[in-house]
Amino acid sequence: MPKIVDHEKRKIKIAEATWKVIVDEGLEQATVRKIAKVADMSVGSLRHYFSTQSELFAFSMKLVSDRVRNRAENKYYDGPPLESMQELLSEFLPIDEERRIEMEVWMVFSSKTLVDPNLKALSQEVYDEMHRASKMVVEGLIESGLASQALNKSLEIERLYALIDGMALHGILHPDRFSVEKMQTTLKYHLKALCN
Amino acid sequence: MPKIVDHEKRKIKIAEATWKVIVDEGLEQATVRKIAKVADMSVGSLRHYFSTQSELFAFSMKLVSDRVRNRAENKYYDGPPLESMQELLSEFLPIDEERRIEMEVWMVFSSKTLVDPNLKALSQEVYDEMHRASKMVVEGLIESGLASQALNKSLEIERLYALIDGMALHGILHPDRFSVEKMQTTLKYHLKALCN
Amino acid sequence: MPKIVDHEKRKIKIAEATWKVIVDEGLEQATVRKIAKVADMSVGSLRHYFSTQSELFAFSMKLVSDRVRNRAENKYYDGPPLESMQELLSEFLPIDEERRIEMEVWMVFSSKTLVDPNLKALSQEVYDEMHRASKMVVEGLIESGLASQALNKSLEIERLYALIDGMALHGILHPDRFSVEKMQTTLKYHLKALCN
Amino acid sequence: MPKIVDHEKRKIKIAEATWKVIVDEGLEQATVRKIAKVADMSVGSLRHYFSTQSELFAFSMKLVSDRVRNRAENKYYDGPPLESMQELLSEFLPIDEERRIEMEVWMVFSSKTLVDPNLKALSQEVYDEMHRASKMVVEGLIESGLASQALNKSLEIERLYALIDGMALHGILHPDRFSVEKMQTTLKYHLKALCN
DNA sequence: GATGAATGAGTTTTCATTCAT
DNA sequence: AATGAATGAAAACTCATTCAT
């Protein structure tokens, strides 16, 4: 009987170490050596789980989207509609340390997406998912009677989604200029604006 | 002092080569050797202009903001206010090849900003500039009487700026999903929404 | 003691997997991992049969000589002398897929012989065996009266043996230039030449 | 003005270092590090001349054929025909230290030829050249009236060429069994046999 | 016996930077 | 000013071998 390890858990541990190195030192410093060290294992061992760095990065990026999606899906939305929507959309913003790390890692990988075909597919998938979430919110507002039926639904979806990602970007790159509070207030403001 | 001009021209040529490599192959592939090759000069010669790679990157990033700013400032805005604002704000969106390249390079460097203190200052400066531009637009709309005085100016500024950068992000990362046309329509839609 | 037979069978299976990897990808690619995979077993398991790679290689090389020797010895030579000799000597030429693989593997290991003392002994043994076979042929021809007694026996042996190995070499390295047919015809021609 | 070095000479120096390592320790030990050390330069410097190991090996192999060809072509053959031919053909045998090294290196690379497409072309070229040399000898013997016109020219060419390479092989792999003297005597014997 | 996880030394390769010319 | 040779550190990756289960 071989040594028993939970393969998936190990991979997640490594991916989280990867996040840490990326956040602390940047993607270029996310070398196999450093990641192994942070994950507290040997380079050779790490290679059991990810045979190439590319694989490791793909998994690490995917873990971000999995985490965010899971949180968004498993949350219990029971308040008033506007508040529920605010809560849902906040899942995609760097409103606390946990989310900030994920968003930052996501952004760094997104950047890499431009020239790494390996990561492109996931980026597209998530774009589509986010787009659907944005659609759900806009349609939810209209159907619940909060928002006017006269809204241009399609454009509102694009606007909302771009707003979310723009705020996430500002929140990550300029936390001192664009605080979490501003983020939340601006989001609430936008949702309310849709309801006039 | 023609020498200085030449010197500066050379540096710009090198920075543009850097952009090219970044867009084509990514920041990690932007090695001194490759950049020198694309700029059609020797490695040693390139070093006369930039003694370290870090300097070169800082200059290359700054060139993006200079270019964008110059274009925005030197443009002659003579149409109706809403159209002028649309035109101004479009300068910050990847609406054509030239701008797409600049935005993409900017995004890649922004990513690096998170861990490279050398680039952080410029990033902040540009954030502030953009914020001011956003403010100008919002205030312009109010002062011209197009937009209601009841708007929350401060939040509208954040909203507009985030929308712009979010759209730029989507336009760069997902040009097939978020076309230039959608970008322009969404922007126009937003500006109009402010005027209701 | 059926266990021992199984043990031996397993070793042969592993050696054949080694051959396959060598022929397909070369000696340098004949890693323990790859061989284990081709042999359809785990790395750890393979180690029960060969505790070091060196052992494995020595066994794999020896298997070639065993196979060739067995075939040569167990063959029933009942035709005319010249034909029998042609048949015998053909056992040492890559005249079909099976033999081609063996010769190729042999050649690869022979190359390694130059610097690997572990393999040298076997190489010498086989040289001597082959030399004896060559001697048998030459003496056979003379004794049977087919060849003249005036032949320089010793030189004829060297000549025949070198011819065989030279043809094997050409057959392996340049099958498109030196076909199996040419090989056979040349051999027959040589044997006949001895009989003039 | 850049530092002036004779690029080609440097490459040859490196290739010779490669030969040395191969002869002393085998192809698998012919690592870039070891070669650089023997060539008395840094690894990075070596990479100026050969950007990949594959390139280095291809050049090193080619250098063998160049050396042998040059020697064969520039030699002044002025004795009796049979002696001239003996001398020419001896160029392809490991009759002294210099030639032994070249032949050994050639053999090692030939082995690699089987799975390295990069080296295959050269191997074929040399095969053809050697074949032509063999043809020249056979035809020379016939034309000079030394050998009978009744010879099967085509088969004699194959036979001679295989004999040469077989003897080279034996001379390299088993110098204690197949001495230089035997080599020469066997060759002379063969040439004479053609003349009966 | 069997498994595969773990290790660390070793490999090729890349690269920013320095330096002699 | 310009060139490209030289360097050494560090990268990704490979691998035989060891070991716990």
Short mmCIF file of C-alpha atoms (C1' of nucleotides) in Angstrom, two decimals, chain B residues 30-33 43 47 52-53, chain E residues 14-21:
data_model
loop_
_atom_site.label_atom_id
_atom_site.label_comp_id
_atom_site.label_asym_id
_atom_site.label_seq_id
_atom_site.Cartn_x
_atom_site.Cartn_y
_atom_site.Cartn_z
CA ALA B 30 10.66 41.25 -22.78
CA THR B 31 14.32 40.51 -22.31
CA VAL B 32 17.03 43.00 -23.06
CA ARG B 33 18.20 40.86 -25.92
CA VAL B 43 22.61 44.86 -26.43
CA ARG B 47 22.67 49.87 -22.39
CA THR B 52 19.17 48.77 -16.18
CA GLN B 53 16.13 46.90 -17.31
"C1'" DT E 14 17.98 31.97 -20.02
"C1'" DC E 15 19.39 36.32 -18.73
"C1'" DA E 16 20.89 40.95 -16.85
"C1'" DT E 17 24.87 42.83 -16.46
"C1'" DT E 18 29.92 43.75 -17.07
"C1'" DC E 19 33.83 44.52 -19.82
"C1'" DA E 20 37.53 44.76 -23.38
"C1'" DT E 21 38.08 46.60 -27.62
#
